[in-house]
Amino acid sequence: MAEIKNIVKVMNFHSLLRIDKSKAKAEKYFAIEQQLDDMMYEILYNKNLNLDKKIIKENPNGEILNIYIGNDLGFCSNFNSLIKHQIIEDTNAKKIVIGKKIFTKREDIILSLSKEEFYKDSRSLENILYEYVEKNKVKEIHVIYNHYYKVSDIRFENKKIFPLDLKEDKESSNVDFVIETDVKKLLMSIVSLYLCYEIKILETNSWASENVMREKVTRESLKKIDEIEEEKNRVKRKKKKAIAFKKQLSNFNKVGETSENW
C-alpha cells in the first residue's frame, strides 16, 4: 500500500505542477481558435474565389479521416475509455491516433504517435493532411478528444475541422484578395496549415482536460488510501486493546486465585 501511495503522490504532484499552466494555455487558445475559424471562413467562403472555382472543397466520394487524441500516462479515470470505444465504433474512417494509452492494432489506423512524438516532430501528421488535401482525397476530417471548458466541465467531443460548415450566423465573405501566385497551391498550403494548427489547439485543450482529471483522480485516490490505512490502524488498535484487556483479565484472575489461597 505504501508503494502505491507513493506512486499516486508522484502523479498528483505532476498534475498539480501542470494543471494551472495547461488550463491557462487552453483558455488563451479559446480566442485564438475563434479568430482562426473566422479567418478560414473569410477564405473558404469568399464569393470571388468560389466564382473562379479556385476554392478547396471536400470530395463527396473521398475518405473520412478521424484524429483521436488520448494521452501517454495513466490515473485519468475514463479519459481514454470513450475515445477507445469510438475508435472501434468508427468503421468507415481512416484513423490517426495520438497518445500511447489509446494505441491499438487496426488496419484502418494509418499513423500512431505518442504525445512525446507529437510534441517533438509532427511532420508525419502534417504530411498526411497535406496529401489528403492536395490530392482531394478527403470528405471530412474529425478530431475526437476530451474538451476542457472549465474545471467542472470536461466533455467528450467529436469536432469536424474540415470542411468548415457555414454557420447560420455567418454569410459568404465579400472580402477580396489580390493573389499573384498559383492560387490552388496557396490555398492548399493555407488549408493544410490551418488543419495542423487546429489539431495542435485541440491537443492543448485535451492536455488541460487530462491534467484536471488526473489531479481529481489522484486526490480522491490519496483520500481513499488514507481512509484504508486509517481503517487498518483502527483494526490494529482494536486488536491491541483486546489483547491488553485479555492480559489484564488474566492478571486479575491470577490475583483472585492467590487471594483465595491465602
PDB file of C-alpha atoms in Angstrom:
ATOM      1  CA  MET A   1       0.000   0.000   0.000  1.00  0.00           C
ATOM      2  CA  ALA A   2       2.875   2.379   0.829  1.00  0.00           C
ATOM      3  CA  GLU A   3       4.394   1.830  -2.645  1.00  0.00           C
ATOM      4  CA  ILE A   4       1.059   2.511  -4.371  1.00  0.00           C
ATOM      5  CA  LYS A   5       0.568   5.635  -2.258  1.00  0.00           C
ATOM      6  CA  ASN A   6       3.999   6.950  -3.287  1.00  0.00           C
ATOM      7  CA  ILE A   7       3.197   6.427  -6.994  1.00  0.00           C
ATOM      8  CA  VAL A   8      -0.151   8.206  -6.641  1.00  0.00           C
ATOM      9  CA  LYS A   9       1.556  11.055  -4.771  1.00  0.00           C
ATOM     10  CA  VAL A  10       4.053  11.470  -7.611  1.00  0.00           C
ATOM     11  CA  MET A  11       1.269  11.546 -10.239  1.00  0.00           C
ATOM     12  CA  ASN A  12      -0.713  14.005  -8.127  1.00  0.00           C
ATOM     13  CA  PHE A  13       2.368  16.210  -7.760  1.00  0.00           C
ATOM     14  CA  HIS A  14       2.955  16.183 -11.546  1.00  0.00           C
ATOM     15  CA  SER A  15      -0.679  17.096 -12.239  1.00  0.00           C
ATOM     16  CA  LEU A  16      -0.545  19.934  -9.697  1.00  0.00           C
ATOM     17  CA  LEU A  17       2.579  21.297 -11.382  1.00  0.00           C
ATOM     18  CA  ARG A  18       0.968  21.220 -14.819  1.00  0.00           C
ATOM     19  CA  ILE A  19      -2.684  21.970 -14.132  1.00  0.00           C
ATOM     20  CA  ASP A  20      -2.523  25.772 -13.872  1.00  0.00           C
ATOM     21  CA  LYS A  21      -0.199  26.073 -16.869  1.00  0.00           C
ATOM     22  CA  SER A  22      -2.299  23.753 -19.046  1.00  0.00           C
ATOM     23  CA  LYS A  23      -5.575  25.478 -18.061  1.00  0.00           C
ATOM     24  CA  ALA A  24      -4.151  28.934 -18.772  1.00  0.00           C
ATOM     25  CA  LYS A  25      -2.815  27.783 -22.134  1.00  0.00           C
ATOM     26  CA  ALA A  26      -6.120  26.177 -23.137  1.00  0.00           C
ATOM     27  CA  GLU A  27      -8.107  29.260 -22.103  1.00  0.00           C
ATOM     28  CA  LYS A  28      -5.718  31.504 -24.062  1.00  0.00           C
ATOM     29  CA  TYR A  29      -6.375  29.427 -27.172  1.00  0.00           C
ATOM     30  CA  PHE A  30     -10.173  29.801 -26.872  1.00  0.00           C
ATOM     31  CA  ALA A  31      -9.945  33.248 -28.506  1.00  0.00           C
ATOM     32  CA  ILE A  32      -7.207  32.193 -30.943  1.00  0.00           C
ATOM     33  CA  GLU A  33      -9.302  29.267 -32.154  1.00  0.00           C
ATOM     34  CA  GLN A  34     -12.247  31.571 -32.829  1.00  0.00           C
ATOM     35  CA  GLN A  35     -10.032  34.019 -34.729  1.00  0.00           C
ATOM     36  CA  LEU A  36      -8.564  31.151 -36.738  1.00  0.00           C
ATOM     37  CA  ASP A  37     -12.045  29.897 -37.644  1.00  0.00           C
ATOM     38  CA  ASP A  38     -13.148  33.409 -38.665  1.00  0.00           C
ATOM     39  CA  MET A  39     -10.078  33.798 -40.880  1.00  0.00           C
ATOM     40  CA  MET A  40     -10.755  30.470 -42.598  1.00  0.00           C
ATOM     41  CA  TYR A  41     -14.396  31.446 -43.172  1.00  0.00           C
ATOM     42  CA  GLU A  42     -13.157  34.586 -44.946  1.00  0.00           C
ATOM     43  CA  ILE A  43     -11.102  32.376 -47.271  1.00  0.00           C
ATOM     44  CA  LEU A  44     -13.232  29.274 -47.763  1.00  0.00           C
ATOM     45  CA  TYR A  45     -16.498  31.176 -48.204  1.00  0.00           C
ATOM     46  CA  ASN A  46     -15.109  34.015 -50.276  1.00  0.00           C
ATOM     47  CA  LYS A  47     -17.536  34.770 -53.124  1.00  0.00           C
ATOM     48  CA  ASN A  48     -14.865  35.718 -55.644  1.00  0.00           C
ATOM     49  CA  LEU A  49     -12.775  32.596 -55.116  1.00  0.00           C
ATOM     50  CA  ASN A  50     -15.885  30.454 -55.306  1.00  0.00           C
ATOM     51  CA  LEU A  51     -16.961  32.116 -58.556  1.00  0.00           C
ATOM     52  CA  ASP A  52     -13.496  31.443 -60.010  1.00  0.00           C
ATOM     53  CA  LYS A  53     -13.778  27.832 -58.779  1.00  0.00           C
ATOM     54  CA  LYS A  54     -10.420  28.159 -57.044  1.00  0.00           C
ATOM     55  CA  ILE A  55     -11.616  27.182 -53.607  1.00  0.00           C
ATOM     56  CA  ILE A  56     -10.532  23.984 -51.821  1.00  0.00           C
ATOM     57  CA  LYS A  57     -13.594  21.825 -51.277  1.00  0.00           C
ATOM     58  CA  GLU A  58     -14.278  18.393 -49.858  1.00  0.00           C
ATOM     59  CA  ASN A  59     -14.572  15.363 -52.096  1.00  0.00           C
ATOM     60  CA  PRO A  60     -18.077  13.884 -51.571  1.00  0.00           C
ATOM     61  CA  ASN A  61     -16.689  10.468 -52.560  1.00  0.00           C
ATOM     62  CA  GLY A  62     -13.491  10.864 -50.553  1.00  0.00           C
ATOM     63  CA  GLU A  63     -12.422   9.306 -47.265  1.00  0.00           C
ATOM     64  CA  ILE A  64     -13.304  10.347 -43.731  1.00  0.00           C
ATOM     65  CA  LEU A  65     -10.196  10.983 -41.644  1.00  0.00           C
ATOM     66  CA  ASN A  66     -10.527  10.805 -37.851  1.00  0.00           C
ATOM     67  CA  ILE A  67      -7.853  12.010 -35.428  1.00  0.00           C
ATOM     68  CA  TYR A  68      -8.112  10.623 -31.881  1.00  0.00           C
ATOM     69  CA  ILE A  69      -6.306  12.430 -29.049  1.00  0.00           C
ATOM     70  CA  GLY A  70      -5.635  10.440 -25.884  1.00  0.00           C
ATOM     71  CA  ASN A  71      -2.637  10.527 -23.550  1.00  0.00           C
ATOM     72  CA  ASP A  72       0.565   8.701 -22.587  1.00  0.00           C
ATOM     73  CA  LEU A  73       0.075   8.473 -18.804  1.00  0.00           C
ATOM     74  CA  GLY A  74      -2.463   6.850 -16.501  1.00  0.00           C
ATOM     75  CA  PHE A  75      -4.502   7.937 -13.458  1.00  0.00           C
ATOM     76  CA  CYS A  76      -7.092   9.757 -15.592  1.00  0.00           C
ATOM     77  CA  SER A  77     -10.251   7.793 -14.810  1.00  0.00           C
ATOM     78  CA  ASN A  78     -12.268   7.267 -18.045  1.00  0.00           C
ATOM     79  CA  PHE A  79     -10.255   9.838 -20.027  1.00  0.00           C
ATOM     80  CA  ASN A  80      -9.331   7.284 -22.720  1.00  0.00           C
ATOM     81  CA  SER A  81     -12.214   4.798 -22.477  1.00  0.00           C
ATOM     82  CA  LEU A  82     -14.707   6.783 -24.607  1.00  0.00           C
ATOM     83  CA  ILE A  83     -12.014   7.514 -27.200  1.00  0.00           C
ATOM     84  CA  LYS A  84     -11.062   3.819 -27.412  1.00  0.00           C
ATOM     85  CA  HIS A  85     -14.712   2.913 -27.809  1.00  0.00           C
ATOM     86  CA  GLN A  86     -15.076   5.476 -30.612  1.00  0.00           C
ATOM     87  CA  ILE A  87     -12.059   4.029 -32.446  1.00  0.00           C
ATOM     88  CA  ILE A  88     -13.858   0.679 -32.535  1.00  0.00           C
ATOM     89  CA  GLU A  89     -17.232   2.202 -33.454  1.00  0.00           C
ATOM     90  CA  ASP A  90     -15.909   4.267 -36.391  1.00  0.00           C
ATOM     91  CA  THR A  91     -15.663   1.586 -39.052  1.00  0.00           C
ATOM     92  CA  ASN A  92     -15.878   3.858 -42.096  1.00  0.00           C
ATOM     93  CA  ALA A  93     -12.909   6.149 -41.414  1.00  0.00           C
ATOM     94  CA  LYS A  94      -9.135   6.223 -41.741  1.00  0.00           C
ATOM     95  CA  LYS A  95      -7.596   6.904 -38.351  1.00  0.00           C
ATOM     96  CA  ILE A  96      -4.703   8.796 -36.789  1.00  0.00           C
ATOM     97  CA  VAL A  97      -4.077   8.050 -33.112  1.00  0.00           C
ATOM     98  CA  ILE A  98      -2.210  10.388 -30.739  1.00  0.00           C
ATOM     99  CA  GLY A  99      -1.387   9.051 -27.255  1.00  0.00           C
ATOM    100  CA  LYS A 100       0.091   5.721 -26.091  1.00  0.00           C
ATOM    101  CA  LYS A 101      -2.919   4.843 -23.935  1.00  0.00           C
ATOM    102  CA  ILE A 102      -5.180   4.552 -26.977  1.00  0.00           C
ATOM    103  CA  PHE A 103      -2.738   2.655 -29.217  1.00  0.00           C
ATOM    104  CA  THR A 104      -4.310  -0.400 -30.839  1.00  0.00           C
ATOM    105  CA  LYS A 105      -3.590  -2.615 -33.827  1.00  0.00           C
ATOM    106  CA  ARG A 106      -6.068  -1.969 -36.612  1.00  0.00           C
ATOM    107  CA  GLU A 107      -5.726  -1.940 -40.392  1.00  0.00           C
ATOM    108  CA  ASP A 108      -7.565   1.393 -40.663  1.00  0.00           C
ATOM    109  CA  ILE A 109      -5.022   3.209 -38.446  1.00  0.00           C
ATOM    110  CA  ILE A 110      -2.584   4.944 -40.792  1.00  0.00           C
ATOM    111  CA  LEU A 111      -0.498   6.704 -38.124  1.00  0.00           C
ATOM    112  CA  SER A 112       0.121   6.301 -34.378  1.00  0.00           C
ATOM    113  CA  LEU A 113       2.030   8.937 -32.401  1.00  0.00           C
ATOM    114  CA  SER A 114       2.784   9.162 -28.697  1.00  0.00           C
ATOM    115  CA  LYS A 115       2.253  12.582 -27.141  1.00  0.00           C
ATOM    116  CA  GLU A 116       6.033  12.929 -26.855  1.00  0.00           C
ATOM    117  CA  GLU A 117       6.464  12.209 -30.569  1.00  0.00           C
ATOM    118  CA  PHE A 118       3.676  14.636 -31.415  1.00  0.00           C
ATOM    119  CA  TYR A 119       5.391  17.425 -29.455  1.00  0.00           C
ATOM    120  CA  LYS A 120       8.856  16.746 -30.872  1.00  0.00           C
ATOM    121  CA  ASP A 121       8.013  16.284 -34.541  1.00  0.00           C
ATOM    122  CA  SER A 122       4.526  16.215 -36.047  1.00  0.00           C
ATOM    123  CA  ARG A 123       5.661  16.331 -39.683  1.00  0.00           C
ATOM    124  CA  SER A 124       4.365  12.820 -40.350  1.00  0.00           C
ATOM    125  CA  LEU A 125       0.869  14.034 -39.394  1.00  0.00           C
ATOM    126  CA  GLU A 126       1.261  17.242 -41.403  1.00  0.00           C
ATOM    127  CA  ASN A 127       2.374  15.286 -44.494  1.00  0.00           C
ATOM    128  CA  ILE A 128      -0.734  13.103 -44.350  1.00  0.00           C
ATOM    129  CA  LEU A 129      -3.016  16.127 -44.035  1.00  0.00           C
ATOM    130  CA  TYR A 130      -1.309  17.888 -46.922  1.00  0.00           C
ATOM    131  CA  GLU A 131      -1.540  14.770 -49.117  1.00  0.00           C
ATOM    132  CA  TYR A 132      -5.259  14.342 -48.396  1.00  0.00           C
ATOM    133  CA  VAL A 133      -5.960  17.996 -49.235  1.00  0.00           C
ATOM    134  CA  GLU A 134      -3.619  18.208 -52.251  1.00  0.00           C
ATOM    135  CA  LYS A 135      -4.975  15.057 -53.890  1.00  0.00           C
ATOM    136  CA  ASN A 136      -8.564  15.886 -52.972  1.00  0.00           C
ATOM    137  CA  LYS A 137      -8.886  12.554 -51.147  1.00  0.00           C
ATOM    138  CA  VAL A 138     -10.831  13.743 -48.130  1.00  0.00           C
ATOM    139  CA  LYS A 139     -14.543  14.081 -47.484  1.00  0.00           C
ATOM    140  CA  GLU A 140     -14.368  15.060 -43.795  1.00  0.00           C
ATOM    141  CA  ILE A 141     -11.771  15.411 -41.048  1.00  0.00           C
ATOM    142  CA  HIS A 142     -12.800  14.977 -37.407  1.00  0.00           C
ATOM    143  CA  VAL A 143     -10.924  15.310 -34.121  1.00  0.00           C
ATOM    144  CA  ILE A 144     -12.167  13.131 -31.240  1.00  0.00           C
ATOM    145  CA  TYR A 145     -10.951  14.242 -27.817  1.00  0.00           C
ATOM    146  CA  ASN A 146     -11.916  15.490 -24.325  1.00  0.00           C
ATOM    147  CA  HIS A 147     -12.683  19.222 -24.398  1.00  0.00           C
ATOM    148  CA  TYR A 148     -11.866  21.460 -21.433  1.00  0.00           C
ATOM    149  CA  TYR A 149     -14.370  24.250 -20.796  1.00  0.00           C
ATOM    150  CA  LYS A 150     -13.670  24.686 -17.080  1.00  0.00           C
ATOM    151  CA  VAL A 151     -12.553  22.507 -14.165  1.00  0.00           C
ATOM    152  CA  SER A 152     -16.085  21.208 -13.549  1.00  0.00           C
ATOM    153  CA  ASP A 153     -16.964  20.879 -17.237  1.00  0.00           C
ATOM    154  CA  ILE A 154     -14.961  18.450 -19.399  1.00  0.00           C
ATOM    155  CA  ARG A 155     -16.804  16.868 -22.315  1.00  0.00           C
ATOM    156  CA  PHE A 156     -16.055  14.122 -24.811  1.00  0.00           C
ATOM    157  CA  GLU A 157     -16.383  15.737 -28.236  1.00  0.00           C
ATOM    158  CA  ASN A 158     -16.175  14.996 -31.937  1.00  0.00           C
ATOM    159  CA  LYS A 159     -15.248  18.192 -33.797  1.00  0.00           C
ATOM    160  CA  LYS A 160     -15.325  18.422 -37.575  1.00  0.00           C
ATOM    161  CA  ILE A 161     -12.435  20.614 -38.728  1.00  0.00           C
ATOM    162  CA  PHE A 162     -12.850  20.059 -42.480  1.00  0.00           C
ATOM    163  CA  PRO A 163     -14.857  21.203 -44.278  1.00  0.00           C
ATOM    164  CA  LEU A 164     -15.883  24.194 -42.173  1.00  0.00           C
ATOM    165  CA  ASP A 165     -19.658  24.363 -42.173  1.00  0.00           C
ATOM    166  CA  LEU A 166     -21.184  27.741 -42.944  1.00  0.00           C
ATOM    167  CA  LYS A 167     -22.979  28.562 -39.692  1.00  0.00           C
ATOM    168  CA  GLU A 168     -26.346  30.290 -39.507  1.00  0.00           C
ATOM    169  CA  ASP A 169     -24.801  33.482 -38.126  1.00  0.00           C
ATOM    170  CA  LYS A 170     -22.237  33.632 -40.956  1.00  0.00           C
ATOM    171  CA  GLU A 171     -22.528  34.909 -44.503  1.00  0.00           C
ATOM    172  CA  SER A 172     -20.357  34.371 -47.538  1.00  0.00           C
ATOM    173  CA  SER A 173     -17.411  36.744 -47.406  1.00  0.00           C
ATOM    174  CA  ASN A 174     -17.144  39.716 -49.769  1.00  0.00           C
ATOM    175  CA  VAL A 175     -13.540  40.365 -48.785  1.00  0.00           C
ATOM    176  CA  ASP A 176     -11.445  40.443 -51.957  1.00  0.00           C
ATOM    177  CA  PHE A 177      -7.853  39.281 -52.399  1.00  0.00           C
ATOM    178  CA  VAL A 178      -5.037  40.204 -54.740  1.00  0.00           C
ATOM    179  CA  ILE A 179      -3.113  36.993 -55.382  1.00  0.00           C
ATOM    180  CA  GLU A 180      -0.031  36.884 -57.596  1.00  0.00           C
ATOM    181  CA  THR A 181       0.808  33.203 -57.426  1.00  0.00           C
ATOM    182  CA  ASP A 182      -0.666  29.769 -58.016  1.00  0.00           C
ATOM    183  CA  VAL A 183      -3.970  30.210 -56.151  1.00  0.00           C
ATOM    184  CA  LYS A 184      -4.689  26.487 -55.862  1.00  0.00           C
ATOM    185  CA  LYS A 185      -1.278  25.723 -54.372  1.00  0.00           C
ATOM    186  CA  LEU A 186      -1.512  28.667 -51.983  1.00  0.00           C
ATOM    187  CA  LEU A 187      -4.960  27.642 -50.763  1.00  0.00           C
ATOM    188  CA  MET A 188      -3.851  24.034 -50.250  1.00  0.00           C
ATOM    189  CA  SER A 189      -0.976  25.260 -48.101  1.00  0.00           C
ATOM    190  CA  ILE A 190      -3.282  27.550 -46.109  1.00  0.00           C
ATOM    191  CA  VAL A 191      -5.875  24.831 -45.522  1.00  0.00           C
ATOM    192  CA  SER A 192      -3.212  22.263 -44.567  1.00  0.00           C
ATOM    193  CA  LEU A 193      -1.578  24.741 -42.194  1.00  0.00           C
ATOM    194  CA  TYR A 194      -4.960  25.591 -40.673  1.00  0.00           C
ATOM    195  CA  LEU A 195      -5.705  21.910 -40.038  1.00  0.00           C
ATOM    196  CA  CYS A 196      -2.321  21.423 -38.325  1.00  0.00           C
ATOM    197  CA  TYR A 197      -2.855  24.452 -36.076  1.00  0.00           C
ATOM    198  CA  GLU A 198      -6.401  23.397 -35.267  1.00  0.00           C
ATOM    199  CA  ILE A 199      -5.222  19.933 -34.185  1.00  0.00           C
ATOM    200  CA  LYS A 200      -2.489  21.455 -32.011  1.00  0.00           C
ATOM    201  CA  ILE A 201      -5.001  23.797 -30.377  1.00  0.00           C
ATOM    202  CA  LEU A 202      -7.361  20.902 -29.639  1.00  0.00           C
ATOM    203  CA  GLU A 203      -4.460  18.824 -28.294  1.00  0.00           C
ATOM    204  CA  THR A 204      -3.597  21.675 -25.926  1.00  0.00           C
ATOM    205  CA  ASN A 205      -7.198  21.681 -24.777  1.00  0.00           C
ATOM    206  CA  SER A 206      -7.090  17.902 -24.317  1.00  0.00           C
ATOM    207  CA  TRP A 207      -3.895  18.280 -22.267  1.00  0.00           C
ATOM    208  CA  ALA A 208      -5.712  20.626 -19.881  1.00  0.00           C
ATOM    209  CA  SER A 209      -8.544  18.098 -19.550  1.00  0.00           C
ATOM    210  CA  GLU A 210      -6.018  15.340 -18.867  1.00  0.00           C
ATOM    211  CA  ASN A 211      -4.319  17.238 -16.029  1.00  0.00           C
ATOM    212  CA  VAL A 212      -7.608  18.332 -14.453  1.00  0.00           C
ATOM    213  CA  MET A 213      -8.886  14.752 -14.451  1.00  0.00           C
ATOM    214  CA  ARG A 214      -5.571  13.330 -13.188  1.00  0.00           C
ATOM    215  CA  GLU A 215      -5.437  15.811 -10.299  1.00  0.00           C
ATOM    216  CA  LYS A 216      -9.007  14.933  -9.321  1.00  0.00           C
ATOM    217  CA  VAL A 217      -8.460  11.164  -9.576  1.00  0.00           C
ATOM    218  CA  THR A 218      -5.154  11.147  -7.682  1.00  0.00           C
ATOM    219  CA  ARG A 219      -6.535  13.468  -4.974  1.00  0.00           C
ATOM    220  CA  GLU A 220      -9.531  11.189  -4.451  1.00  0.00           C
ATOM    221  CA  SER A 221      -7.255   8.117  -4.561  1.00  0.00           C
ATOM    222  CA  LEU A 222      -4.971   9.556  -1.866  1.00  0.00           C
ATOM    223  CA  LYS A 223      -8.014  10.278   0.281  1.00  0.00           C
ATOM    224  CA  LYS A 224      -9.233   6.698  -0.210  1.00  0.00           C
ATOM    225  CA  ILE A 225      -5.784   5.275   0.607  1.00  0.00           C
ATOM    226  CA  ASP A 226      -5.707   7.367   3.795  1.00  0.00           C
ATOM    227  CA  GLU A 227      -9.130   6.014   4.731  1.00  0.00           C
ATOM    228  CA  ILE A 228      -7.986   2.423   4.119  1.00  0.00           C
ATOM    229  CA  GLU A 229      -4.828   2.995   6.179  1.00  0.00           C
ATOM    230  CA  GLU A 230      -6.864   4.583   8.977  1.00  0.00           C
ATOM    231  CA  GLU A 231      -9.246   1.603   8.963  1.00  0.00           C
ATOM    232  CA  LYS A 232      -6.290  -0.818   9.157  1.00  0.00           C
ATOM    233  CA  ASN A 233      -4.797   1.185  12.026  1.00  0.00           C
ATOM    234  CA  ARG A 234      -8.172   1.182  13.787  1.00  0.00           C
ATOM    235  CA  VAL A 235      -8.384  -2.614  13.473  1.00  0.00           C
ATOM    236  CA  LYS A 236      -4.801  -2.937  14.802  1.00  0.00           C
ATOM    237  CA  ARG A 237      -5.612  -0.679  17.763  1.00  0.00           C
ATOM    238  CA  LYS A 238      -8.757  -2.681  18.462  1.00  0.00           C
ATOM    239  CA  LYS A 239      -6.808  -5.948  18.407  1.00  0.00           C
ATOM    240  CA  LYS A 240      -4.101  -4.430  20.612  1.00  0.00           C
ATOM    241  CA  LYS A 241      -6.709  -3.257  23.114  1.00  0.00           C
ATOM    242  CA  ALA A 242      -8.370  -6.681  23.078  1.00  0.00           C
ATOM    243  CA  ILE A 243      -5.016  -8.386  23.786  1.00  0.00           C
ATOM    244  CA  ALA A 244      -4.253  -5.880  26.585  1.00  0.00           C
ATOM    245  CA  PHE A 245      -7.718  -6.427  28.062  1.00  0.00           C
ATOM    246  CA  LYS A 246      -7.290 -10.204  27.991  1.00  0.00           C
ATOM    247  CA  LYS A 247      -3.918  -9.827  29.661  1.00  0.00           C
ATOM    248  CA  GLN A 248      -5.426  -7.601  32.347  1.00  0.00           C
ATOM    249  CA  LEU A 249      -8.279 -10.027  32.848  1.00  0.00           C
ATOM    250  CA  SER A 250      -5.829 -12.919  33.142  1.00  0.00           C
ATOM    251  CA  ASN A 251      -3.769 -10.997  35.702  1.00  0.00           C
ATOM    252  CA  PHE A 252      -6.919 -10.164  37.672  1.00  0.00           C
ATOM    253  CA  ASN A 253      -7.928 -13.817  37.733  1.00  0.00           C
ATOM    254  CA  LYS A 254      -4.480 -14.821  38.963  1.00  0.00           C
ATOM    255  CA  VAL A 255      -4.644 -12.215  41.765  1.00  0.00           C
ATOM    256  CA  GLY A 256      -8.090 -13.529  42.724  1.00  0.00           C
ATOM    257  CA  GLU A 257      -6.869 -17.120  42.863  1.00  0.00           C
ATOM    258  CA  THR A 258      -3.864 -16.085  45.059  1.00  0.00           C
ATOM    259  CA  SER A 259      -6.161 -14.224  47.471  1.00  0.00           C
ATOM    260  CA  GLU A 260      -8.398 -17.288  47.885  1.00  0.00           C
ATOM    261  CA  ASN A 261      -5.369 -19.450  48.660  1.00  0.00           C
ATOM    262  CA  TRP A 262      -4.398 -17.059  51.447  1.00  0.00           C
TER     263      TRP A 262
END
